[in-house]
Amino acid sequence: MTKKPTSKQPKAICSFCGKSASQSETLIEGPNKVFICPECVDLCYNIIRQDRKRTGTSVDLDKMPKPREIKEYLDQYVISQEHAKKYLSVAVHNHYKRLLHHDSDDSDVEIDKSNVLLIGPTGSGKTLLAKTLARKLDVPFAICDATTVTEAGYVGEDVENFLLRLLQTADYDIEAAQRGIVYIDEIDKVGKTSQNVSITRDVSGEGVQQALLKMLEGTLANIPPQGGRKHPEQSYIQIDTSQILFICGGTFVGLENIIKKRLGKKMIGFDSELLHEKDEKKEFSNILEQVVPEDIIEYGMIPEMIGRLPVITTLSALNEDALIEILTKPKNALSRQYQRFFEMEEAELEFTDGALHALAKKALKRDTGARALRAITEELMIDLMYQLPEEAKPAKYVITRDVVEGKANLFDTRQKTKKESA
């Protein structure tokens, strides 16, 4: 119960800090006339939280997720991309093993980390894989963007801000942050621009790669606590990156042409090998799977950078069947999301097979992968969602191929369904 200061209780004081009832906004009373103030409650909570973090920094072998368990969790949210999911599952599992080995102080063998490079077209699921992994893991996980980073001395962010985000995710627990995982998105945007004929310097290209080298390999990095640029008067937090796993992802637009050139495939002309391949998405994925480090170096990444990303895996372009599965199967599938919206308005929503195929075909034409699905579905549903709260309830709506193609009005399906039910 809460005690408030009154004239009958002048001697009520906090049993921990001695603060009187008149000095505190409230006092919480326990058995045997024991009191505690809100400030002492906060202090006790912080002490308990720090103790839990301290005891939880070691990796438990029984709680370590197996590669199959990690992949099965990824399967709930990410469609296809079996190759990439296996690579990531093994990489993360080995990261846990490395931490366990590091805790055991076994000096006979040193286990080095194997950073991962993900290559795939836009909308294929690179960032979604990283976000899904972050929910599954028991170590701090930070998702960063390489496009905001510039060379030292120029306006922009330093590469050390990647580690600052990891530190923030770990609630500024340095021990926990030094055992975390960092996902760096859009890593291809820091490639060398050898075709750039401008006289101005590219301050977000090769210099950023050079700054990332030591961090990826393992070094003692100085992190500005408040972020931003470094300056001499600032105090730094030191973080050892030797146990931090780095996963880099990028689209690498045009990389397939470099691979074709190396393989000796003709890309244009009457004798072009593209003429013999009916499925462009499948052909693109097959080409991308044959990537080697030399292709990425020719694209614009420096050899030292690729040497620190030994595990290279690719994501395939999504075809029509994969897009239909994305619409229906994952836990956050678009069709399920809209069905839940309609349930809130006492209405049912159903997508026919023809409608799903039509949505997938429209999305393929935009060539932005799974992201196109949301844009097309939003365009389709905007009028209905606008009028839905004012429509008669309960009701059922059926989205058909004609509705997707604009040949029929979705409200007509509601009227027909109500007549049939009547």
Short mmCIF file of N, CA and C in Angstrom, two decimals, residues 206-363:
data_model
loop_
_atom_site.label_atom_id
_atom_site.label_comp_id
_atom_site.label_asym_id
_atom_site.label_seq_id
_atom_site.Cartn_x
_atom_site.Cartn_y
_atom_site.Cartn_z
N GLU A 206 35.80 4.28 -51.56
CA GLU A 206 36.91 3.44 -51.15
C GLU A 206 37.41 3.79 -49.75
N GLY A 207 37.38 5.06 -49.38
CA GLY A 207 37.84 5.46 -48.05
C GLY A 207 37.05 4.81 -46.93
N VAL A 208 35.73 4.62 -47.15
CA VAL A 208 34.90 3.96 -46.15
C VAL A 208 35.29 2.49 -46.04
N GLN A 209 35.56 1.86 -47.18
CA GLN A 209 36.02 0.47 -47.14
C GLN A 209 37.31 0.34 -46.35
N GLN A 210 38.23 1.27 -46.57
CA GLN A 210 39.50 1.24 -45.83
C GLN A 210 39.27 1.37 -44.33
N ALA A 211 38.31 2.22 -43.95
CA ALA A 211 38.03 2.42 -42.53
C ALA A 211 37.36 1.20 -41.90
N LEU A 212 36.66 0.42 -42.72
CA LEU A 212 35.98 -0.76 -42.20
C LEU A 212 36.90 -1.96 -41.99
N LEU A 213 38.09 -1.93 -42.62
CA LEU A 213 38.95 -3.12 -42.64
C LEU A 213 39.26 -3.64 -41.25
N LYS A 214 39.85 -2.78 -40.41
CA LYS A 214 40.26 -3.21 -39.08
C LYS A 214 39.07 -3.61 -38.21
N MET A 215 37.96 -2.90 -38.39
CA MET A 215 36.76 -3.22 -37.61
C MET A 215 36.26 -4.62 -37.93
N LEU A 216 36.24 -4.97 -39.22
CA LEU A 216 35.77 -6.29 -39.63
C LEU A 216 36.70 -7.39 -39.12
N GLU A 217 37.99 -7.12 -39.14
CA GLU A 217 38.96 -8.15 -38.76
C GLU A 217 39.04 -8.31 -37.25
N GLY A 218 38.99 -7.21 -36.53
CA GLY A 218 39.10 -7.25 -35.08
C GLY A 218 40.10 -6.24 -34.57
N THR A 219 39.62 -5.23 -33.87
CA THR A 219 40.49 -4.18 -33.36
C THR A 219 39.84 -3.56 -32.13
N LEU A 220 40.57 -2.70 -31.46
CA LEU A 220 40.04 -1.96 -30.32
C LEU A 220 39.59 -0.60 -30.85
N ALA A 221 38.29 -0.44 -31.04
CA ALA A 221 37.74 0.76 -31.67
C ALA A 221 37.30 1.77 -30.61
N ASN A 222 37.50 3.05 -30.91
CA ASN A 222 37.08 4.15 -30.04
C ASN A 222 35.72 4.66 -30.50
N ILE A 223 34.73 4.59 -29.64
CA ILE A 223 33.36 4.95 -30.00
C ILE A 223 32.96 6.23 -29.28
N PRO A 224 32.54 7.27 -30.01
CA PRO A 224 32.00 8.46 -29.34
C PRO A 224 30.65 8.13 -28.70
N PRO A 225 30.49 8.36 -27.40
CA PRO A 225 29.27 7.93 -26.71
C PRO A 225 27.99 8.54 -27.27
N GLN A 226 28.06 9.78 -27.75
CA GLN A 226 26.87 10.45 -28.26
C GLN A 226 26.75 10.34 -29.78
N GLY A 227 27.64 9.60 -30.43
CA GLY A 227 27.60 9.48 -31.88
C GLY A 227 28.20 10.71 -32.55
N GLY A 228 27.94 10.85 -33.84
CA GLY A 228 28.45 12.01 -34.58
C GLY A 228 29.93 11.86 -34.90
N ARG A 229 30.56 12.97 -35.26
CA ARG A 229 31.97 12.95 -35.64
C ARG A 229 32.86 12.97 -34.40
N LYS A 230 34.05 12.44 -34.56
CA LYS A 230 35.02 12.45 -33.47
C LYS A 230 35.72 13.80 -33.40
N HIS A 231 36.06 14.24 -32.19
CA HIS A 231 36.92 15.41 -32.03
C HIS A 231 37.78 15.20 -30.79
N PRO A 232 38.91 15.87 -30.71
CA PRO A 232 39.91 15.57 -29.66
C PRO A 232 39.40 15.72 -28.24
N GLU A 233 38.45 16.64 -28.00
CA GLU A 233 38.00 16.87 -26.64
C GLU A 233 37.00 15.82 -26.15
N GLN A 234 36.60 14.91 -27.04
CA GLN A 234 35.55 13.97 -26.70
C GLN A 234 36.12 12.75 -25.97
N SER A 235 35.35 12.24 -25.01
CA SER A 235 35.74 10.99 -24.36
C SER A 235 35.19 9.82 -25.17
N TYR A 236 35.91 8.72 -25.19
CA TYR A 236 35.54 7.59 -26.04
C TYR A 236 35.24 6.34 -25.20
N ILE A 237 34.43 5.47 -25.79
CA ILE A 237 34.21 4.14 -25.23
C ILE A 237 34.98 3.16 -26.11
N GLN A 238 35.78 2.30 -25.53
CA GLN A 238 36.58 1.34 -26.30
C GLN A 238 35.85 0.00 -26.39
N ILE A 239 35.74 -0.50 -27.62
CA ILE A 239 35.08 -1.79 -27.87
C ILE A 239 36.01 -2.67 -28.69
N ASP A 240 36.18 -3.92 -28.26
CA ASP A 240 36.97 -4.90 -28.99
C ASP A 240 36.05 -5.61 -29.98
N THR A 241 36.38 -5.52 -31.29
CA THR A 241 35.51 -6.08 -32.33
C THR A 241 35.91 -7.48 -32.76
N SER A 242 36.86 -8.09 -32.07
CA SER A 242 37.36 -9.41 -32.52
C SER A 242 36.31 -10.50 -32.38
N GLN A 243 35.31 -10.32 -31.49
CA GLN A 243 34.26 -11.34 -31.32
C GLN A 243 32.92 -10.90 -31.91
N ILE A 244 32.89 -9.77 -32.61
CA ILE A 244 31.64 -9.29 -33.22
C ILE A 244 31.53 -9.85 -34.64
N LEU A 245 30.39 -10.49 -34.94
CA LEU A 245 30.16 -11.03 -36.28
C LEU A 245 29.54 -9.95 -37.16
N PHE A 246 30.12 -9.74 -38.35
CA PHE A 246 29.61 -8.76 -39.29
C PHE A 246 28.96 -9.47 -40.48
N ILE A 247 27.72 -9.08 -40.78
CA ILE A 247 27.01 -9.58 -41.95
C ILE A 247 26.75 -8.38 -42.85
N CYS A 248 27.24 -8.42 -44.07
CA CYS A 248 27.08 -7.31 -45.01
C CYS A 248 26.12 -7.73 -46.13
N GLY A 249 25.28 -6.82 -46.54
CA GLY A 249 24.33 -7.11 -47.62
C GLY A 249 24.32 -6.02 -48.66
N GLY A 250 24.11 -6.39 -49.91
CA GLY A 250 24.09 -5.40 -50.98
C GLY A 250 23.41 -5.94 -52.22
N THR A 251 22.90 -5.02 -53.04
CA THR A 251 22.22 -5.40 -54.28
C THR A 251 23.22 -5.70 -55.39
N PHE A 252 24.28 -4.91 -55.49
CA PHE A 252 25.32 -5.07 -56.51
C PHE A 252 24.70 -5.09 -57.91
N VAL A 253 24.04 -4.00 -58.25
CA VAL A 253 23.38 -3.90 -59.57
C VAL A 253 24.44 -3.94 -60.67
N GLY A 254 24.24 -4.80 -61.63
CA GLY A 254 25.19 -4.94 -62.74
C GLY A 254 26.25 -5.99 -62.51
N LEU A 255 26.26 -6.63 -61.35
CA LEU A 255 27.27 -7.66 -61.08
C LEU A 255 27.11 -8.85 -62.02
N GLU A 256 25.85 -9.13 -62.41
CA GLU A 256 25.62 -10.27 -63.29
C GLU A 256 26.31 -10.10 -64.64
N ASN A 257 26.45 -8.84 -65.12
CA ASN A 257 27.14 -8.61 -66.39
C ASN A 257 28.64 -8.91 -66.27
N ILE A 258 29.21 -8.61 -65.10
CA ILE A 258 30.62 -8.92 -64.88
C ILE A 258 30.83 -10.43 -64.85
N ILE A 259 29.88 -11.16 -64.23
CA ILE A 259 29.99 -12.62 -64.17
C ILE A 259 29.85 -13.21 -65.58
N LYS A 260 28.90 -12.69 -66.36
CA LYS A 260 28.72 -13.19 -67.74
C LYS A 260 29.96 -12.95 -68.57
N LYS A 261 30.57 -11.80 -68.36
CA LYS A 261 31.78 -11.48 -69.11
C LYS A 261 32.90 -12.47 -68.78
N ARG A 262 33.01 -12.83 -67.50
CA ARG A 262 34.04 -13.79 -67.11
C ARG A 262 33.73 -15.18 -67.64
N LEU A 263 32.44 -15.54 -67.65
CA LEU A 263 32.05 -16.87 -68.13
C LEU A 263 32.06 -16.96 -69.65
N GLY A 264 32.16 -15.82 -70.34
CA GLY A 264 32.19 -15.83 -71.80
C GLY A 264 30.83 -15.93 -72.43
N LYS A 265 29.77 -15.54 -71.70
CA LYS A 265 28.41 -15.59 -72.26
C LYS A 265 28.14 -14.35 -73.09
N LYS A 266 27.49 -14.53 -74.26
CA LYS A 266 27.09 -13.39 -75.08
C LYS A 266 25.78 -12.83 -74.55
N MET A 267 25.73 -11.51 -74.41
CA MET A 267 24.55 -10.87 -73.83
C MET A 267 23.66 -10.22 -74.88
N ILE A 268 24.20 -9.92 -76.07
CA ILE A 268 23.40 -9.28 -77.10
C ILE A 268 23.66 -9.98 -78.43
N GLY A 269 22.83 -9.70 -79.40
CA GLY A 269 23.02 -10.29 -80.72
C GLY A 269 22.11 -11.48 -80.96
N PHE A 270 22.12 -11.98 -82.21
CA PHE A 270 21.23 -13.09 -82.57
C PHE A 270 21.64 -14.39 -81.89
N ASP A 271 22.93 -14.53 -81.58
CA ASP A 271 23.41 -15.76 -80.96
C ASP A 271 23.50 -15.61 -79.44
N SER A 272 22.76 -14.66 -78.90
CA SER A 272 22.82 -14.41 -77.47
C SER A 272 22.27 -15.60 -76.70
N GLU A 273 22.93 -15.94 -75.62
CA GLU A 273 22.48 -17.06 -74.80
C GLU A 273 21.22 -16.70 -74.02
N LEU A 274 20.92 -15.41 -73.93
CA LEU A 274 19.69 -15.01 -73.26
C LEU A 274 18.45 -15.47 -74.03
N LEU A 275 18.60 -15.64 -75.36
CA LEU A 275 17.47 -16.06 -76.17
C LEU A 275 17.03 -17.47 -75.83
N HIS A 276 17.95 -18.29 -75.34
CA HIS A 276 17.63 -19.67 -75.04
C HIS A 276 17.05 -19.84 -73.64
N GLU A 277 17.05 -18.81 -72.85
CA GLU A 277 16.56 -18.90 -71.47
C GLU A 277 15.21 -18.21 -71.39
N LYS A 278 14.16 -19.00 -71.11
CA LYS A 278 12.81 -18.44 -71.08
C LYS A 278 12.56 -17.66 -69.79
N ASP A 279 12.97 -18.21 -68.66
CA ASP A 279 12.72 -17.59 -67.37
C ASP A 279 13.87 -16.65 -67.04
N GLU A 280 13.64 -15.34 -67.17
CA GLU A 280 14.70 -14.36 -66.92
C GLU A 280 15.14 -14.36 -65.46
N LYS A 281 14.17 -14.51 -64.54
CA LYS A 281 14.51 -14.52 -63.11
C LYS A 281 15.40 -15.70 -62.77
N LYS A 282 15.08 -16.86 -63.32
CA LYS A 282 15.87 -18.06 -63.06
C LYS A 282 17.26 -17.92 -63.66
N GLU A 283 17.32 -17.35 -64.86
CA GLU A 283 18.62 -17.16 -65.53
C GLU A 283 19.49 -16.20 -64.73
N PHE A 284 18.88 -15.13 -64.22
CA PHE A 284 19.61 -14.16 -63.41
C PHE A 284 20.14 -14.81 -62.14
N SER A 285 19.31 -15.62 -61.49
CA SER A 285 19.72 -16.27 -60.24
C SER A 285 20.84 -17.26 -60.50
N ASN A 286 20.74 -18.01 -61.61
CA ASN A 286 21.79 -18.99 -61.93
C ASN A 286 23.13 -18.30 -62.19
N ILE A 287 23.08 -17.15 -62.85
CA ILE A 287 24.31 -16.40 -63.11
C ILE A 287 24.90 -15.89 -61.81
N LEU A 288 24.04 -15.33 -60.94
CA LEU A 288 24.51 -14.74 -59.69
C LEU A 288 25.14 -15.77 -58.76
N GLU A 289 24.64 -17.02 -58.82
CA GLU A 289 25.18 -18.07 -57.96
C GLU A 289 26.63 -18.40 -58.29
N GLN A 290 27.08 -18.05 -59.48
CA GLN A 290 28.44 -18.38 -59.90
C GLN A 290 29.44 -17.26 -59.60
N VAL A 291 29.07 -16.35 -58.71
CA VAL A 291 29.95 -15.24 -58.36
C VAL A 291 31.18 -15.73 -57.62
N VAL A 292 32.30 -15.11 -57.88
CA VAL A 292 33.55 -15.38 -57.18
C VAL A 292 34.10 -14.04 -56.67
N PRO A 293 34.99 -14.06 -55.69
CA PRO A 293 35.50 -12.79 -55.15
C PRO A 293 36.07 -11.85 -56.21
N GLU A 294 36.67 -12.40 -57.27
CA GLU A 294 37.24 -11.53 -58.30
C GLU A 294 36.18 -10.67 -58.98
N ASP A 295 34.96 -11.21 -59.12
CA ASP A 295 33.87 -10.43 -59.73
C ASP A 295 33.50 -9.23 -58.85
N ILE A 296 33.47 -9.44 -57.54
CA ILE A 296 33.10 -8.37 -56.61
C ILE A 296 34.20 -7.32 -56.57
N ILE A 297 35.44 -7.75 -56.70
CA ILE A 297 36.56 -6.79 -56.74
C ILE A 297 36.46 -5.93 -57.99
N GLU A 298 36.13 -6.57 -59.13
CA GLU A 298 35.96 -5.80 -60.37
C GLU A 298 34.79 -4.83 -60.26
N TYR A 299 33.78 -5.19 -59.47
CA TYR A 299 32.62 -4.32 -59.29
C TYR A 299 33.00 -3.02 -58.59
N GLY A 300 34.01 -3.08 -57.70
CA GLY A 300 34.42 -1.86 -57.01
C GLY A 300 34.80 -2.03 -55.56
N MET A 301 34.72 -3.26 -55.05
CA MET A 301 35.14 -3.51 -53.66
C MET A 301 36.63 -3.81 -53.66
N ILE A 302 37.35 -3.30 -52.68
CA ILE A 302 38.80 -3.49 -52.63
C ILE A 302 39.11 -4.91 -52.16
N PRO A 303 40.22 -5.49 -52.62
CA PRO A 303 40.55 -6.89 -52.26
C PRO A 303 40.65 -7.11 -50.76
N GLU A 304 41.18 -6.14 -50.02
CA GLU A 304 41.31 -6.31 -48.57
C GLU A 304 39.94 -6.46 -47.90
N MET A 305 38.94 -5.78 -48.45
CA MET A 305 37.59 -5.86 -47.90
C MET A 305 36.99 -7.24 -48.15
N ILE A 306 37.12 -7.74 -49.36
CA ILE A 306 36.56 -9.05 -49.70
C ILE A 306 37.28 -10.15 -48.94
N GLY A 307 38.59 -9.95 -48.68
CA GLY A 307 39.33 -10.94 -47.89
C GLY A 307 38.80 -11.09 -46.48
N ARG A 308 38.15 -10.04 -45.97
CA ARG A 308 37.59 -10.09 -44.62
C ARG A 308 36.12 -10.52 -44.62
N LEU A 309 35.59 -10.85 -45.78
CA LEU A 309 34.22 -11.38 -45.91
C LEU A 309 34.31 -12.73 -46.62
N PRO A 310 34.83 -13.76 -45.93
CA PRO A 310 35.11 -15.03 -46.61
C PRO A 310 33.88 -15.80 -47.04
N VAL A 311 32.75 -15.62 -46.36
CA VAL A 311 31.53 -16.36 -46.70
C VAL A 311 30.67 -15.48 -47.60
N ILE A 312 30.52 -15.88 -48.86
CA ILE A 312 29.71 -15.13 -49.82
C ILE A 312 28.53 -16.00 -50.24
N THR A 313 27.32 -15.50 -50.05
CA THR A 313 26.12 -16.23 -50.46
C THR A 313 25.19 -15.30 -51.22
N THR A 314 24.40 -15.87 -52.11
CA THR A 314 23.53 -15.08 -52.97
C THR A 314 22.06 -15.39 -52.70
N LEU A 315 21.21 -14.42 -52.98
CA LEU A 315 19.77 -14.60 -52.90
C LEU A 315 19.21 -14.56 -54.31
N SER A 316 18.27 -15.43 -54.60
CA SER A 316 17.72 -15.52 -55.95
C SER A 316 16.62 -14.49 -56.15
N ALA A 317 16.40 -14.13 -57.41
CA ALA A 317 15.29 -13.24 -57.74
C ALA A 317 13.98 -13.98 -57.57
N LEU A 318 12.95 -13.29 -57.13
CA LEU A 318 11.66 -13.92 -56.82
C LEU A 318 10.83 -14.06 -58.09
N ASN A 319 10.32 -15.28 -58.33
CA ASN A 319 9.44 -15.50 -59.48
C ASN A 319 7.97 -15.40 -59.03
N GLU A 320 7.05 -15.71 -59.93
CA GLU A 320 5.62 -15.53 -59.64
C GLU A 320 5.16 -16.43 -58.50
N ASP A 321 5.61 -17.69 -58.49
CA ASP A 321 5.20 -18.61 -57.42
C ASP A 321 5.69 -18.13 -56.06
N ALA A 322 6.92 -17.62 -56.01
CA ALA A 322 7.47 -17.13 -54.74
C ALA A 322 6.68 -15.92 -54.24
N LEU A 323 6.28 -15.04 -55.15
CA LEU A 323 5.51 -13.86 -54.75
C LEU A 323 4.14 -14.25 -54.21
N ILE A 324 3.53 -15.28 -54.80
CA ILE A 324 2.22 -15.76 -54.29
C ILE A 324 2.38 -16.32 -52.88
N GLU A 325 3.48 -17.05 -52.66
CA GLU A 325 3.73 -17.58 -51.31
C GLU A 325 3.96 -16.45 -50.31
N ILE A 326 4.64 -15.40 -50.74
CA ILE A 326 4.87 -14.24 -49.86
C ILE A 326 3.54 -13.59 -49.49
N LEU A 327 2.59 -13.60 -50.40
CA LEU A 327 1.28 -13.02 -50.13
C LEU A 327 0.47 -13.82 -49.12
N THR A 328 0.76 -15.12 -49.00
CA THR A 328 -0.15 -15.99 -48.23
C THR A 328 0.50 -16.72 -47.07
N LYS A 329 1.77 -17.13 -47.15
CA LYS A 329 2.32 -18.08 -46.19
C LYS A 329 2.97 -17.49 -44.94
N PRO A 330 3.81 -16.45 -45.03
CA PRO A 330 4.52 -15.99 -43.82
C PRO A 330 3.57 -15.51 -42.74
N LYS A 331 4.11 -15.39 -41.52
CA LYS A 331 3.31 -14.89 -40.40
C LYS A 331 2.85 -13.46 -40.63
N ASN A 332 3.66 -12.69 -41.36
CA ASN A 332 3.29 -11.31 -41.66
C ASN A 332 2.86 -11.16 -43.12
N ALA A 333 2.22 -12.20 -43.67
CA ALA A 333 1.78 -12.16 -45.07
C ALA A 333 0.77 -11.03 -45.27
N LEU A 334 0.84 -10.40 -46.45
CA LEU A 334 -0.03 -9.26 -46.73
C LEU A 334 -1.50 -9.64 -46.66
N SER A 335 -1.85 -10.81 -47.20
CA SER A 335 -3.26 -11.21 -47.18
C SER A 335 -3.76 -11.36 -45.75
N ARG A 336 -2.92 -11.89 -44.86
CA ARG A 336 -3.32 -12.04 -43.45
C ARG A 336 -3.46 -10.68 -42.77
N GLN A 337 -2.57 -9.77 -43.12
CA GLN A 337 -2.66 -8.43 -42.52
C GLN A 337 -3.98 -7.75 -42.86
N TYR A 338 -4.36 -7.83 -44.15
CA TYR A 338 -5.61 -7.18 -44.55
C TYR A 338 -6.82 -7.91 -43.99
N GLN A 339 -6.73 -9.24 -43.88
CA GLN A 339 -7.84 -9.98 -43.27
C GLN A 339 -8.05 -9.56 -41.82
N ARG A 340 -6.95 -9.29 -41.12
CA ARG A 340 -7.06 -8.84 -39.74
C ARG A 340 -7.68 -7.42 -39.68
N PHE A 341 -7.29 -6.55 -40.64
CA PHE A 341 -7.91 -5.22 -40.71
C PHE A 341 -9.43 -5.34 -40.88
N PHE A 342 -9.85 -6.26 -41.75
CA PHE A 342 -11.27 -6.42 -42.03
C PHE A 342 -12.00 -7.02 -40.82
N GLU A 343 -11.34 -7.91 -40.08
CA GLU A 343 -11.95 -8.48 -38.89
C GLU A 343 -12.26 -7.40 -37.86
N MET A 344 -11.40 -6.39 -37.79
CA MET A 344 -11.63 -5.28 -36.86
C MET A 344 -12.89 -4.50 -37.23
N GLU A 345 -13.29 -4.58 -38.50
CA GLU A 345 -14.49 -3.88 -38.97
C GLU A 345 -15.66 -4.86 -39.17
N GLU A 346 -15.58 -6.04 -38.53
CA GLU A 346 -16.62 -7.06 -38.61
C GLU A 346 -16.89 -7.48 -40.05
N ALA A 347 -15.83 -7.68 -40.79
CA ALA A 347 -15.97 -8.09 -42.20
C ALA A 347 -14.96 -9.18 -42.51
N GLU A 348 -15.29 -9.97 -43.52
CA GLU A 348 -14.40 -11.02 -43.98
C GLU A 348 -13.77 -10.61 -45.30
N LEU A 349 -12.56 -11.10 -45.55
CA LEU A 349 -11.87 -10.81 -46.80
C LEU A 349 -11.29 -12.10 -47.34
N GLU A 350 -11.47 -12.29 -48.65
CA GLU A 350 -10.97 -13.51 -49.27
C GLU A 350 -10.29 -13.16 -50.60
N PHE A 351 -9.11 -13.76 -50.83
CA PHE A 351 -8.39 -13.60 -52.09
C PHE A 351 -8.53 -14.88 -52.89
N THR A 352 -9.01 -14.80 -54.11
CA THR A 352 -9.08 -15.99 -54.96
C THR A 352 -7.70 -16.29 -55.56
N ASP A 353 -7.52 -17.50 -56.05
CA ASP A 353 -6.24 -17.87 -56.67
C ASP A 353 -5.94 -16.98 -57.87
N GLY A 354 -6.97 -16.66 -58.66
CA GLY A 354 -6.77 -15.79 -59.80
C GLY A 354 -6.29 -14.41 -59.40
N ALA A 355 -6.82 -13.89 -58.27
CA ALA A 355 -6.40 -12.58 -57.79
C ALA A 355 -4.94 -12.60 -57.34
N LEU A 356 -4.54 -13.68 -56.67
CA LEU A 356 -3.15 -13.79 -56.22
C LEU A 356 -2.18 -13.83 -57.40
N HIS A 357 -2.55 -14.59 -58.44
CA HIS A 357 -1.70 -14.65 -59.65
C HIS A 357 -1.63 -13.29 -60.33
N ALA A 358 -2.74 -12.59 -60.38
CA ALA A 358 -2.76 -11.27 -61.02
C ALA A 358 -1.90 -10.28 -60.24
N LEU A 359 -1.97 -10.32 -58.90
CA LEU A 359 -1.14 -9.43 -58.09
C LEU A 359 0.34 -9.73 -58.29
N ALA A 360 0.69 -11.02 -58.34
CA ALA A 360 2.09 -11.41 -58.52
C ALA A 360 2.62 -10.96 -59.88
N LYS A 361 1.80 -11.08 -60.92
CA LYS A 361 2.24 -10.67 -62.26
C LYS A 361 2.45 -9.16 -62.33
N LYS A 362 1.57 -8.41 -61.70
CA LYS A 362 1.74 -6.95 -61.68
C LYS A 362 3.00 -6.56 -60.91
N ALA A 363 3.29 -7.29 -59.84
CA ALA A 363 4.48 -7.00 -59.04
C ALA A 363 5.75 -7.31 -59.82
#
